[in-house]
Coordinates of C-alpha atoms in Angstrom, one line a residue:
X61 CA -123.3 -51.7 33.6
X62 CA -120.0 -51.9 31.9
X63 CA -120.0 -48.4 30.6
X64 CA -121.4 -46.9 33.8
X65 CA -118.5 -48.4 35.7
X66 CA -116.3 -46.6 33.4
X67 CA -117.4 -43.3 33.4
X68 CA -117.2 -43.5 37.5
X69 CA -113.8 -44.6 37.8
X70 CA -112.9 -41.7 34.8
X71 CA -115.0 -39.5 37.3
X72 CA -112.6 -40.1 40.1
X73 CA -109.4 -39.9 38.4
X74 CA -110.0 -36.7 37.4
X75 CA -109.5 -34.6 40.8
X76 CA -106.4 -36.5 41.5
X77 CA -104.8 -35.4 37.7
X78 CA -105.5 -31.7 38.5
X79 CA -104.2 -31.9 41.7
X80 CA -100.8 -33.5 40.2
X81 CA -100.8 -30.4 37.8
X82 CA -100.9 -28.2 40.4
X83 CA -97.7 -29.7 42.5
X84 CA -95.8 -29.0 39.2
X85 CA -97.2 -25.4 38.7
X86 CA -95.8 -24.8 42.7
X87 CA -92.8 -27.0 42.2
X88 CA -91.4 -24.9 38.9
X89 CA -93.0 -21.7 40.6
X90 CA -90.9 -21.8 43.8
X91 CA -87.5 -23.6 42.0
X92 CA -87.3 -20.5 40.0
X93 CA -88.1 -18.1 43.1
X94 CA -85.3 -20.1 44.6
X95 CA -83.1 -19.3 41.7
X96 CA -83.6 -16.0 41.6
X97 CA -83.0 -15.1 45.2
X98 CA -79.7 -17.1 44.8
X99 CA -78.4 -14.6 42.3
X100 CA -79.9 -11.4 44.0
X101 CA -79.1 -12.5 47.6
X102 CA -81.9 -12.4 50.5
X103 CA -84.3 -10.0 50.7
X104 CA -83.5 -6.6 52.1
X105 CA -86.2 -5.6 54.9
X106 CA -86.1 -1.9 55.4
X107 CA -86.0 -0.3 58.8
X108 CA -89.8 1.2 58.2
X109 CA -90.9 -2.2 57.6
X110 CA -89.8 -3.5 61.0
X111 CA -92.3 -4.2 63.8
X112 CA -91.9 -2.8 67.2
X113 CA -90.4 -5.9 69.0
X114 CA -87.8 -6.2 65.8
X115 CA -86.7 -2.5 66.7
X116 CA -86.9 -2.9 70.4
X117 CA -84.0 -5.7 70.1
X118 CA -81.4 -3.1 69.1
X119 CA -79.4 -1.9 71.3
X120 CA -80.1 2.1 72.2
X121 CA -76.7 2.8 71.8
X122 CA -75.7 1.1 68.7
X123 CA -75.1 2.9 65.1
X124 CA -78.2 0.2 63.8
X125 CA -80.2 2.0 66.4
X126 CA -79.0 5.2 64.8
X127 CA -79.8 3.9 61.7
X128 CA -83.3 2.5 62.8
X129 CA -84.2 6.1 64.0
X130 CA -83.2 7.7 60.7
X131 CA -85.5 5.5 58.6
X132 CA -87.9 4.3 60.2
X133 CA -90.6 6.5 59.2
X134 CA -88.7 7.3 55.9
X135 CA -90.9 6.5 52.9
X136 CA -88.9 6.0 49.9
X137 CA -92.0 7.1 47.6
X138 CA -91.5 10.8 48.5
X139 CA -88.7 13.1 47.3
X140 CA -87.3 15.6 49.6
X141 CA -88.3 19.2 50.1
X142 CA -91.2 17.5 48.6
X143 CA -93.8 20.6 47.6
X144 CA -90.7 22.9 48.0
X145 CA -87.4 24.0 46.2
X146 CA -86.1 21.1 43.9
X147 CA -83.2 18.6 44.5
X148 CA -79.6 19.5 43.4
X149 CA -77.8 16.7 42.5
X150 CA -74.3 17.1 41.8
X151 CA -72.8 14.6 39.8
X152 CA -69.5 13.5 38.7
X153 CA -68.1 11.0 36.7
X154 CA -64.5 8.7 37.3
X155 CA -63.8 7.1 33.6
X156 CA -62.3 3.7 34.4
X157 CA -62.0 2.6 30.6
X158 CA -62.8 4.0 27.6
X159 CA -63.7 1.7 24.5
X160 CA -62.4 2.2 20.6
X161 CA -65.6 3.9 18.8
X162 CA -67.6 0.8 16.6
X163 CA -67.9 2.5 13.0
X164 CA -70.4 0.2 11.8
X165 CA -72.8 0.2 15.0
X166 CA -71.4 3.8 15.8
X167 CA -71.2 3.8 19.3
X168 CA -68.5 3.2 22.0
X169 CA -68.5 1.4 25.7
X170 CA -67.2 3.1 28.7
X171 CA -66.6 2.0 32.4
X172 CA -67.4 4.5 35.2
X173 CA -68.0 5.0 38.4
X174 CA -71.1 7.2 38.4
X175 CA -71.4 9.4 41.7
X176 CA -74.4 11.1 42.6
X177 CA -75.0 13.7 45.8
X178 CA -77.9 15.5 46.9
X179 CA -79.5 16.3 51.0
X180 CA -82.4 14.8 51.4
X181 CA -83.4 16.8 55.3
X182 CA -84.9 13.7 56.6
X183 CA -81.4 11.7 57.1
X184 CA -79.6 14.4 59.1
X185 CA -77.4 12.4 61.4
X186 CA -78.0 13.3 65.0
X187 CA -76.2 14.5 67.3
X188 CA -75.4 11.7 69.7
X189 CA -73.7 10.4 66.4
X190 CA -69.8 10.8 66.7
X191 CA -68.9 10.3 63.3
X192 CA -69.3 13.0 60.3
X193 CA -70.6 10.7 58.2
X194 CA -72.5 7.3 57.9
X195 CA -71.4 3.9 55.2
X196 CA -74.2 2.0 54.7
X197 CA -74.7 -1.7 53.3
X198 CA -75.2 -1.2 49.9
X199 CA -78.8 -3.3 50.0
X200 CA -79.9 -0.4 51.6
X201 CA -79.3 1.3 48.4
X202 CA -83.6 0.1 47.8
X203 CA -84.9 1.8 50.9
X204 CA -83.5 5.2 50.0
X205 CA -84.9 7.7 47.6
X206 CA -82.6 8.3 44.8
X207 CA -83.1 10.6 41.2
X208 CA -84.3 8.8 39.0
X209 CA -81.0 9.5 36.5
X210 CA -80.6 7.6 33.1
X211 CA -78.2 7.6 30.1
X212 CA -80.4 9.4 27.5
X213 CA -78.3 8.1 24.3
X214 CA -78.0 4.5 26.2
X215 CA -78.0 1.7 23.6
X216 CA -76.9 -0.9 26.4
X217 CA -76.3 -0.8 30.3
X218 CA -75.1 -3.0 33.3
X219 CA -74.2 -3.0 37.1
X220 CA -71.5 -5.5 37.9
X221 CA -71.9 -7.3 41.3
X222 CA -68.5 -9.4 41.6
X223 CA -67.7 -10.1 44.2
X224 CA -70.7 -8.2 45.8
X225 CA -73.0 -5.3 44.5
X226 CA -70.3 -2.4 43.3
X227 CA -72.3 0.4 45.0
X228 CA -71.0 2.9 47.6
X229 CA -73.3 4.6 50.1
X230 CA -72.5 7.5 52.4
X231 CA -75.0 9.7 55.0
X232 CA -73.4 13.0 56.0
X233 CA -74.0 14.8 58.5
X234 CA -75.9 17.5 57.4
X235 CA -78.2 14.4 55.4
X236 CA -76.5 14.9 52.1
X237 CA -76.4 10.9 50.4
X238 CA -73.3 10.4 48.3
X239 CA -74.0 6.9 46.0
X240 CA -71.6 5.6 43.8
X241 CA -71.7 2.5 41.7
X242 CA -70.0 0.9 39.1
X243 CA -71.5 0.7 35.5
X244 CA -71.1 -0.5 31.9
X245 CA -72.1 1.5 29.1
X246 CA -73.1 1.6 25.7
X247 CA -73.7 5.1 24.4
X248 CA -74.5 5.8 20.7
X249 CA -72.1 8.5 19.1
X250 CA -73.4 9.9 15.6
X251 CA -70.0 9.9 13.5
X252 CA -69.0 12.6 10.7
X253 CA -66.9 10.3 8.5
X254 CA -66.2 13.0 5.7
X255 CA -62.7 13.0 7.0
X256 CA -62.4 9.7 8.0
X257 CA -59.3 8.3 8.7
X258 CA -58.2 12.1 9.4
X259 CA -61.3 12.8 11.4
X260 CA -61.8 13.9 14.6
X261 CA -65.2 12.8 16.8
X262 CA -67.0 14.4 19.2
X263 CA -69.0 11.7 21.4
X264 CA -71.8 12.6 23.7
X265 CA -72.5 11.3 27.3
X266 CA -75.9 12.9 28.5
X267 CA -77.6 12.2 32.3
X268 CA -81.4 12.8 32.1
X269 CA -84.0 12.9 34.7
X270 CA -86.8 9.9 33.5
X271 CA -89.9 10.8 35.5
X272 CA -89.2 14.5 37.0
X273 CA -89.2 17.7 35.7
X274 CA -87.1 20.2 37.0
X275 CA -89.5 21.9 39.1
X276 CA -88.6 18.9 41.4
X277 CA -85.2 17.7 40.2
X278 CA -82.0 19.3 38.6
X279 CA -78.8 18.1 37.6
X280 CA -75.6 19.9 37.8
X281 CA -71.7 18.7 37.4
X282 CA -69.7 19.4 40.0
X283 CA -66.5 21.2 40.3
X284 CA -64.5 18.4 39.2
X285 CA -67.1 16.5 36.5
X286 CA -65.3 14.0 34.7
X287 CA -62.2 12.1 36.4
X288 CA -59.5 9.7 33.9
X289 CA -56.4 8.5 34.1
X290 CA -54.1 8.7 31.5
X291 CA -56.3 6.5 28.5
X292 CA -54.6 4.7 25.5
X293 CA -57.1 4.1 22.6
X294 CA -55.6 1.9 19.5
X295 CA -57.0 4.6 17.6
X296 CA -57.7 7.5 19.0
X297 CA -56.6 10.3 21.5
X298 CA -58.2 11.4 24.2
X299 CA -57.2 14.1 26.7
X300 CA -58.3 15.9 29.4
X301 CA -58.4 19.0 28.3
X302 CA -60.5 18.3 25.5
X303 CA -63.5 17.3 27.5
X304 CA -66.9 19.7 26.8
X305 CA -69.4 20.2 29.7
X306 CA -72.7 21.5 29.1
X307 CA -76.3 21.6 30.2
X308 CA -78.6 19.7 27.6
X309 CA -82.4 20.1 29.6
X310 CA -84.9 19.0 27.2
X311 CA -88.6 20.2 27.1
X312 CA -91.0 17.1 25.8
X313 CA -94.1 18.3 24.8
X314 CA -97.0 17.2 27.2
X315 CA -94.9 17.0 30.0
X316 CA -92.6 19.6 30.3
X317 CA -89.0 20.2 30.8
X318 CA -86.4 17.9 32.5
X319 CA -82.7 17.8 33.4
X320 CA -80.1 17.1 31.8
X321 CA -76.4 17.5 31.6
X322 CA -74.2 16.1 29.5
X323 CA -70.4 15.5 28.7
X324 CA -68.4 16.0 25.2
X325 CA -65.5 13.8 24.5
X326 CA -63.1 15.1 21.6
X327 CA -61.2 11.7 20.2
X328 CA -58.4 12.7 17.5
X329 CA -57.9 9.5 15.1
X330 CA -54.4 8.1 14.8
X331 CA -53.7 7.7 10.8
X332 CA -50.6 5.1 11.5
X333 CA -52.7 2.1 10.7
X334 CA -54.5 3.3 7.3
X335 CA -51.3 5.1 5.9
X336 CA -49.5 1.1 6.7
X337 CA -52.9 -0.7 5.9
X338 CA -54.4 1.3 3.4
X339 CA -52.3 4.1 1.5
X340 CA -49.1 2.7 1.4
X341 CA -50.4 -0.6 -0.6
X342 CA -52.9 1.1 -3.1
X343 CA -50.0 3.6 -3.4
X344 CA -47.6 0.3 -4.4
X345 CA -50.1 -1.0 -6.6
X346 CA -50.8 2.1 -8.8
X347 CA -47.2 2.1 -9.5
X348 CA -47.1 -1.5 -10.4
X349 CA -49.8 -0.6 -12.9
X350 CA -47.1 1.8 -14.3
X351 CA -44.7 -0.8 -14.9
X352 CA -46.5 -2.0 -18.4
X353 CA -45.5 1.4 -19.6
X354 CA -41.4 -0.1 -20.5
X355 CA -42.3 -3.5 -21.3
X356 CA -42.7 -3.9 -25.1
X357 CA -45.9 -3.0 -26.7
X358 CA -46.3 -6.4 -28.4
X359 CA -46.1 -8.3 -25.2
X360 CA -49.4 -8.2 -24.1
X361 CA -49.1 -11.7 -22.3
X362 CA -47.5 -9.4 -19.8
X363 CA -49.2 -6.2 -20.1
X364 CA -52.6 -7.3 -19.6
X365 CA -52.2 -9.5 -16.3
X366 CA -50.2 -6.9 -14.8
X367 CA -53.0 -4.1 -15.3
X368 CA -55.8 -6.0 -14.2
X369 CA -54.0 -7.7 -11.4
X370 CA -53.6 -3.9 -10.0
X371 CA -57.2 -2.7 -10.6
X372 CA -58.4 -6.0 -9.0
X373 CA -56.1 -5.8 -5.8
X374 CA -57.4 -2.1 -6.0
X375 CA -61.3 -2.9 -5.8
X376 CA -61.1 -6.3 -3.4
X377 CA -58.9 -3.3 -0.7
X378 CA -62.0 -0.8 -1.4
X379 CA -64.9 -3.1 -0.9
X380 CA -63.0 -4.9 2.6
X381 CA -62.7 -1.3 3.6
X382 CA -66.6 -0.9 2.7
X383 CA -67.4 -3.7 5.2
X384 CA -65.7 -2.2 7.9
X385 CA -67.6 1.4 7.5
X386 CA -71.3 2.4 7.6
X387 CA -73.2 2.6 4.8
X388 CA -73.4 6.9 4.4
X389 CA -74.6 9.2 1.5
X390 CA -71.8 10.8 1.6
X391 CA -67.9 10.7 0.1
X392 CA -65.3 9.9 2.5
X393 CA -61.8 11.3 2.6
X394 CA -60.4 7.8 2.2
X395 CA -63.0 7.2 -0.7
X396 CA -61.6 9.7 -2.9
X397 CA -58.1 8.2 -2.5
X398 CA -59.2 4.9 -3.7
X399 CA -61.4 6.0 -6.3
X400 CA -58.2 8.3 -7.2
X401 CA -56.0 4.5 -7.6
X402 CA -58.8 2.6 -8.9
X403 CA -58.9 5.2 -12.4
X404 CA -55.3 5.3 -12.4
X405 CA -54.8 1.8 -12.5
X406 CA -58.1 1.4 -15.3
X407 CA -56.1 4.2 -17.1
X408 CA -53.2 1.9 -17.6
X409 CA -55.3 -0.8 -18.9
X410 CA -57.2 2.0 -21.6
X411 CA -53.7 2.6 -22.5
X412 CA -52.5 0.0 -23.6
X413 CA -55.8 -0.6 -25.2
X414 CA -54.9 2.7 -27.1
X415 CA -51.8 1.1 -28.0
X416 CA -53.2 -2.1 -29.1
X417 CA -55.3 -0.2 -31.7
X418 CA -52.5 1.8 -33.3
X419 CA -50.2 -1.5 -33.2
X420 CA -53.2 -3.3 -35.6
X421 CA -53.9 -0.4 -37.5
X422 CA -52.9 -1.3 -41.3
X423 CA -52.3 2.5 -42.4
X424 CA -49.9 2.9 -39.5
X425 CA -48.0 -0.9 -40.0
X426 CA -48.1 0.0 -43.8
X427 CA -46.2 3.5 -43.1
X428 CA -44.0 1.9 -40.5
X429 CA -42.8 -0.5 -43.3
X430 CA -42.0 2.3 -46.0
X431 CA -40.3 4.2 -43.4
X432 CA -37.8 0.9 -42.6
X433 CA -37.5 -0.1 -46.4
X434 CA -36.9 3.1 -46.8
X435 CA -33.7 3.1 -43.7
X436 CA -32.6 -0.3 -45.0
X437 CA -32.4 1.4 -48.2
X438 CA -30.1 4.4 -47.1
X439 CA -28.3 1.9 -44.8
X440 CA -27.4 -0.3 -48.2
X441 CA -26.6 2.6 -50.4
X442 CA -24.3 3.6 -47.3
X443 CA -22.5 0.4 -47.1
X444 CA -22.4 0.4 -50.8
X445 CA -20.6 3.6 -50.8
X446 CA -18.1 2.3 -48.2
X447 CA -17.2 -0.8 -50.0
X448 CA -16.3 1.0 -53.2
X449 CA -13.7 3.6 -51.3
X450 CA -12.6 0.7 -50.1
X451 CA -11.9 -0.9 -53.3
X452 CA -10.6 2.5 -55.0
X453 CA -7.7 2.6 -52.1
X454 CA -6.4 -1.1 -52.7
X455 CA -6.2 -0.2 -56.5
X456 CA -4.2 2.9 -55.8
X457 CA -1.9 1.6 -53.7
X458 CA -2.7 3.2 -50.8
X459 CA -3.9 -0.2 -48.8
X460 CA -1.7 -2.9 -47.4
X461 CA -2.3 -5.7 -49.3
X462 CA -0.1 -4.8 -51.9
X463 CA 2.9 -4.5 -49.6
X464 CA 2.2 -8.0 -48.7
X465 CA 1.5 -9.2 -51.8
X466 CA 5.1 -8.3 -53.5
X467 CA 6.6 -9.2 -50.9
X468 CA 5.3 -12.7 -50.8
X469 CA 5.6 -13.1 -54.7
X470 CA 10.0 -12.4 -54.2
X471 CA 9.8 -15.7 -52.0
X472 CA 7.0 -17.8 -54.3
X473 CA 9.5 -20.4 -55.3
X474 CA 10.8 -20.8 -51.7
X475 CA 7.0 -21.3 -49.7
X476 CA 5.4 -25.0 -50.7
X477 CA 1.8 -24.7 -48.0
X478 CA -0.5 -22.3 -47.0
X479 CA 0.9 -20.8 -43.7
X480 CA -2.2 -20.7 -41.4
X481 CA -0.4 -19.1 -38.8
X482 CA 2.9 -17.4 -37.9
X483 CA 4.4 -20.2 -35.8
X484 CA 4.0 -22.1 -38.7
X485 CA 5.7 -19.6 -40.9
X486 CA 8.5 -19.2 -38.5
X487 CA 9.0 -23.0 -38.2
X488 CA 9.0 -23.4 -41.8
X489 CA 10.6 -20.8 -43.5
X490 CA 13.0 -18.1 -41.4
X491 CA 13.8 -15.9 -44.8
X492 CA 10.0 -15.1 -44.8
X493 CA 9.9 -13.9 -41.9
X494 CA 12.6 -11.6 -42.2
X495 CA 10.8 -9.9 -45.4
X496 CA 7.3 -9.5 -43.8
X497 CA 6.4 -6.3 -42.0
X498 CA 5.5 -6.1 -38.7
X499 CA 1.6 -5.0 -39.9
X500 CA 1.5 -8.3 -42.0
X501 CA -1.4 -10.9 -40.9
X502 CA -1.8 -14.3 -42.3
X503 CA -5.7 -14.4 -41.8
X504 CA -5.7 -12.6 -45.5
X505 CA -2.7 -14.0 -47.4
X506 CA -1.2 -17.2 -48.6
X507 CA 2.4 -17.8 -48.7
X508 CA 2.4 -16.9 -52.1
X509 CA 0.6 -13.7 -51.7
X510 CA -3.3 -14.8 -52.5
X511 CA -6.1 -13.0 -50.9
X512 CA -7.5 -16.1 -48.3
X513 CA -10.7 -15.5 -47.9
X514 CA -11.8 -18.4 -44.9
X515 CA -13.9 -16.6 -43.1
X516 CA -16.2 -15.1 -45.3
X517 CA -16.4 -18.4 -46.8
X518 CA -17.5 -19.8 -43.3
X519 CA -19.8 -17.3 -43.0
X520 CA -21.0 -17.2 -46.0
X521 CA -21.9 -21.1 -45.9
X522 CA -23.1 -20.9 -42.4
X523 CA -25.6 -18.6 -43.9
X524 CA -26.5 -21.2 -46.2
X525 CA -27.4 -23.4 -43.8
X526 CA -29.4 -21.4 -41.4
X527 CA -33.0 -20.7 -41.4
X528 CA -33.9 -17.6 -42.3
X529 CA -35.1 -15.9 -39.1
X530 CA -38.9 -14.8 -38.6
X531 CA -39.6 -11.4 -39.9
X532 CA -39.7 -8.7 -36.4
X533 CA -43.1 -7.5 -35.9
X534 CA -43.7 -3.9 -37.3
X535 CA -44.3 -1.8 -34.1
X536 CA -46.0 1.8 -35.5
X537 CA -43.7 4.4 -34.0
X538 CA -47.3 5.8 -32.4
X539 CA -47.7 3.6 -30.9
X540 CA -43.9 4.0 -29.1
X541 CA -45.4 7.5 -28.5
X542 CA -47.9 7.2 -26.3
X543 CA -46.0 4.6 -23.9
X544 CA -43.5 7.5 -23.8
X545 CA -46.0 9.8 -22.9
X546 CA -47.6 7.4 -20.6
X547 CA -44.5 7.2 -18.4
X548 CA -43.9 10.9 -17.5
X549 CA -48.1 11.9 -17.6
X550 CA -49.2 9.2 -15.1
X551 CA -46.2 9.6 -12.8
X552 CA -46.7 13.3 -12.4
X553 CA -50.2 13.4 -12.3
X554 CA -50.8 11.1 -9.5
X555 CA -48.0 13.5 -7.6
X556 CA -50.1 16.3 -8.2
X557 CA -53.1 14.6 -7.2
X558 CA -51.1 13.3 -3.6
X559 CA -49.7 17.0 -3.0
X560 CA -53.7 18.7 -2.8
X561 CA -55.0 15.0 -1.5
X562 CA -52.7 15.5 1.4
X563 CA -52.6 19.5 2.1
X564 CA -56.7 19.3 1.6
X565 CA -57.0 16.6 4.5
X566 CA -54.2 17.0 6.8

């Protein structure tokens, strides 16, 4: 009893749970209908969709009348001259901004308003109409038949509709339909970098039919295609008289040929910000390297951090520039400059290396000490030589001590001290004075004519008591060599290489 009580009551609750899923279904169904028509705005009826009492309403005289009478058997579905001669439609383009080209993604954004005419036979105005032409709401933009034109090297496209839809729509007289409406664009541009930064690109916009061929459809520019005003890029120019127009029809096999037309913008790059951000550092930090060329070849505390501090600045600038570029096959214009600084900076480092091996070579140090011993020898024997003319001269008579001495010796008696200078003298004893000569000095000579030798003695004792200095390190005059070599080969080289670098690229 029990169990069959249950399985009734689950019986009945069952309709009630799928009606309850159902309310959801219709609740989330129409909340997001709801939604939608908020942000597209209510739903335009066209004039061939009205009933008879909906037309009847208008007043006869009125331009919706007009309108009414235009459209309302106009189906939408059909082009004109349908079975006949194919549409023209002229089209022109007004650039409102142009957008830097993207290196990495290569592709650039641009803001136009796109303008498209052709006659469609069907909305001739009539003659009861005053007016040469006709501005419609732009929501009846959907009841019209329009060429079905798209951007065939679109990576990414909007409309913009603030305030309302940015779409302009004119009838003519004679039933041409000018449309104009405001887009954003993404368009890919295939970039030749082999010059880059000195390069100049050439970026593509190209309008293609989707759906017909050009039996019933055909593009053309008209006489005025593309429209600007004056455009500043940050890093390229663009000018009017650059600008390409051509015809670009493709045939698709399968389905035939359709039209196309297409526009060619020429964009010059501005080299300012790579000579400031690029050449004019790596340029700096070559020379740096060059630096450890005059500082002495047994410092390599300082040699060393100063080369690889130049080849590391060198490859972090080349791999940030990396980043910023595609990934190509090919060699760059800008790659061969930093390659160029990159081996002139690792030179610098293999040169000193070089000098490091002739500094430790043993048979060079060895024949760098001969060669001194054998200078310090030549100096001595010099010196030698020097003292003993010296020596001869006194002997003769033909130096000045002996002047002094005799003269001192006639006043022995009279002098008691050691003068140690010739205030002293003068204070002590005038008839000295009298009998020196005017040449005479007392660093050398006693009172009583002795050779004082106080200095040397000084000296000689100071000597004594020093420490007898470290012995200089033997530098191998090769070694000398090459950094003299260095200094005037590197400079000049890396001039040579700037003066074809630059007449090459520029």
């Amino acid at each position: 009893m029990i169990r069959h009580s249950r399985g009734t009551m689950a019986a009945g609750f069952r309709p009630m749970i799928l009606l309850l899923l159902l309310l959801c279904c219709w609740k989330l169904t129409t909340g997001k209908e709801g939604k939608s028509r908020g942000k597209k705005g209510k739903q335009v009826v066209c004039p061939s969709e009205l009933s008879a009492e909906d037309l009847a309403q208008v007043p006869p005289n009125s331009t919706s009348n007009i309108l009414n009478r235009l459209m309302v058997s106009y189906d939408p579905r059909i082009r004109p001259n349908f079975q006949g001669i194919p549409v023209e439609s002229r089209v022109n383009i007004f650039i409102n901004s142009f957008g830097s080209i993207q290196e990495t993604t290569m592709d650039y954004r641009v803001n136009i308003f796109l303008r498209q005419r052709w006659n469609d036979p069907r909305l001739r105005l009539p003659t009861d109409f005053k007016s040469d032409s006709l501005t419609i709401d732009p929501n009846m933009f959907q009841c019209l038949w329009k060429p079905d034109l798209f951007f065939a090297n679109e990576k990414n496209a909007n409309f913009h509709d603030v305030t309302q839809d940015n779409i302009l729509l004119f009838i003519f007289r004679n039933g041409d339909i000018l449309i104009s409406m405001r887009l954003s664009v993404t368009l890919s541009c295939p970039l030749d970098l082999q010059l880059f930064p000195m390069d100049t690109q050439r970026c593509k916009m190209q309008l293609e039919s989707f759906g017909y061929t050009t039996s019933d459809l055909v593009f053309m520019w008209q006489s005025d295609p593309v429209q600007m005003d004056e455009i500043a890029l940050p890093q390229f120019d663009i000018k009017q008289e650059d600008i390409i127009y051509g015809n670009c029809t493709k045939y698709y096999q399968g389905t035939g040929y359709y039209t196309c037309v297409e526009v060619i913008f020429t964009l010059r790059r501005q080299v300012g910000f790579y000579l400031m951000g690029v050449y004019a550092p790596t340029l700096l930090l070559v020379v740096l390297s060059w630096l450890s060329f005059w500082i002495n070849p047994d410092a390599s505390a300082a040699r060393v951090p100063l080369g690889i501090l130049s080849v590391l600045s060198l490859s972090s600038e080349s791999m940030l520039l990396a980043s910023e570029l595609p990934k190509v096959s090919y060699v760059k214009a800008i790659d061969i400059w930093l390659i160029t600084c990159l081996l002139f900076g690792f030179s610098s480092l293999v040169e000193y290396a070089v000098v490091q091996v002739m500094l430790n070579s043993p048979r060079r140090i060895e024949e760098e000490k001969a060669i001194m011993a054998q200078k310090e020898k030549d100096l001595q024997e010099k010196e030698g030589k020097m003292v003993a003319n010296r020596k001869n001269n006194t002997v003769n008579g033909t130096g000045g001590t002996p002047i002094h001495a005799n003269t001192l010796q006639v006043v022995e008696t009279r002098c008691k001290k050691v003068c140690t200078s010739k205030s002293d003298l003068r204070a002590n004893d005038f008839s000295i004075v009298g009998s020196l000569p005017r040449d005479f000095e007392l660093s050398n000579f006693d009172c009583y004519g002795k050779a004082v030798e106080v200095l040397g003695a000084l000296k000689a004792q100071n000597k004594a008591n020093k420490k007898p200095a470290p012995p200089k390190a033997v530098i191998p005059a090769a070694a000398k060599r090459v950094d003299l070599y260095a200094r005037a080969l590197f400079p000049f080289s890396f001039l040579f290489f700037n003066v074809v670098y630059w007449s090459v690229y520029l």
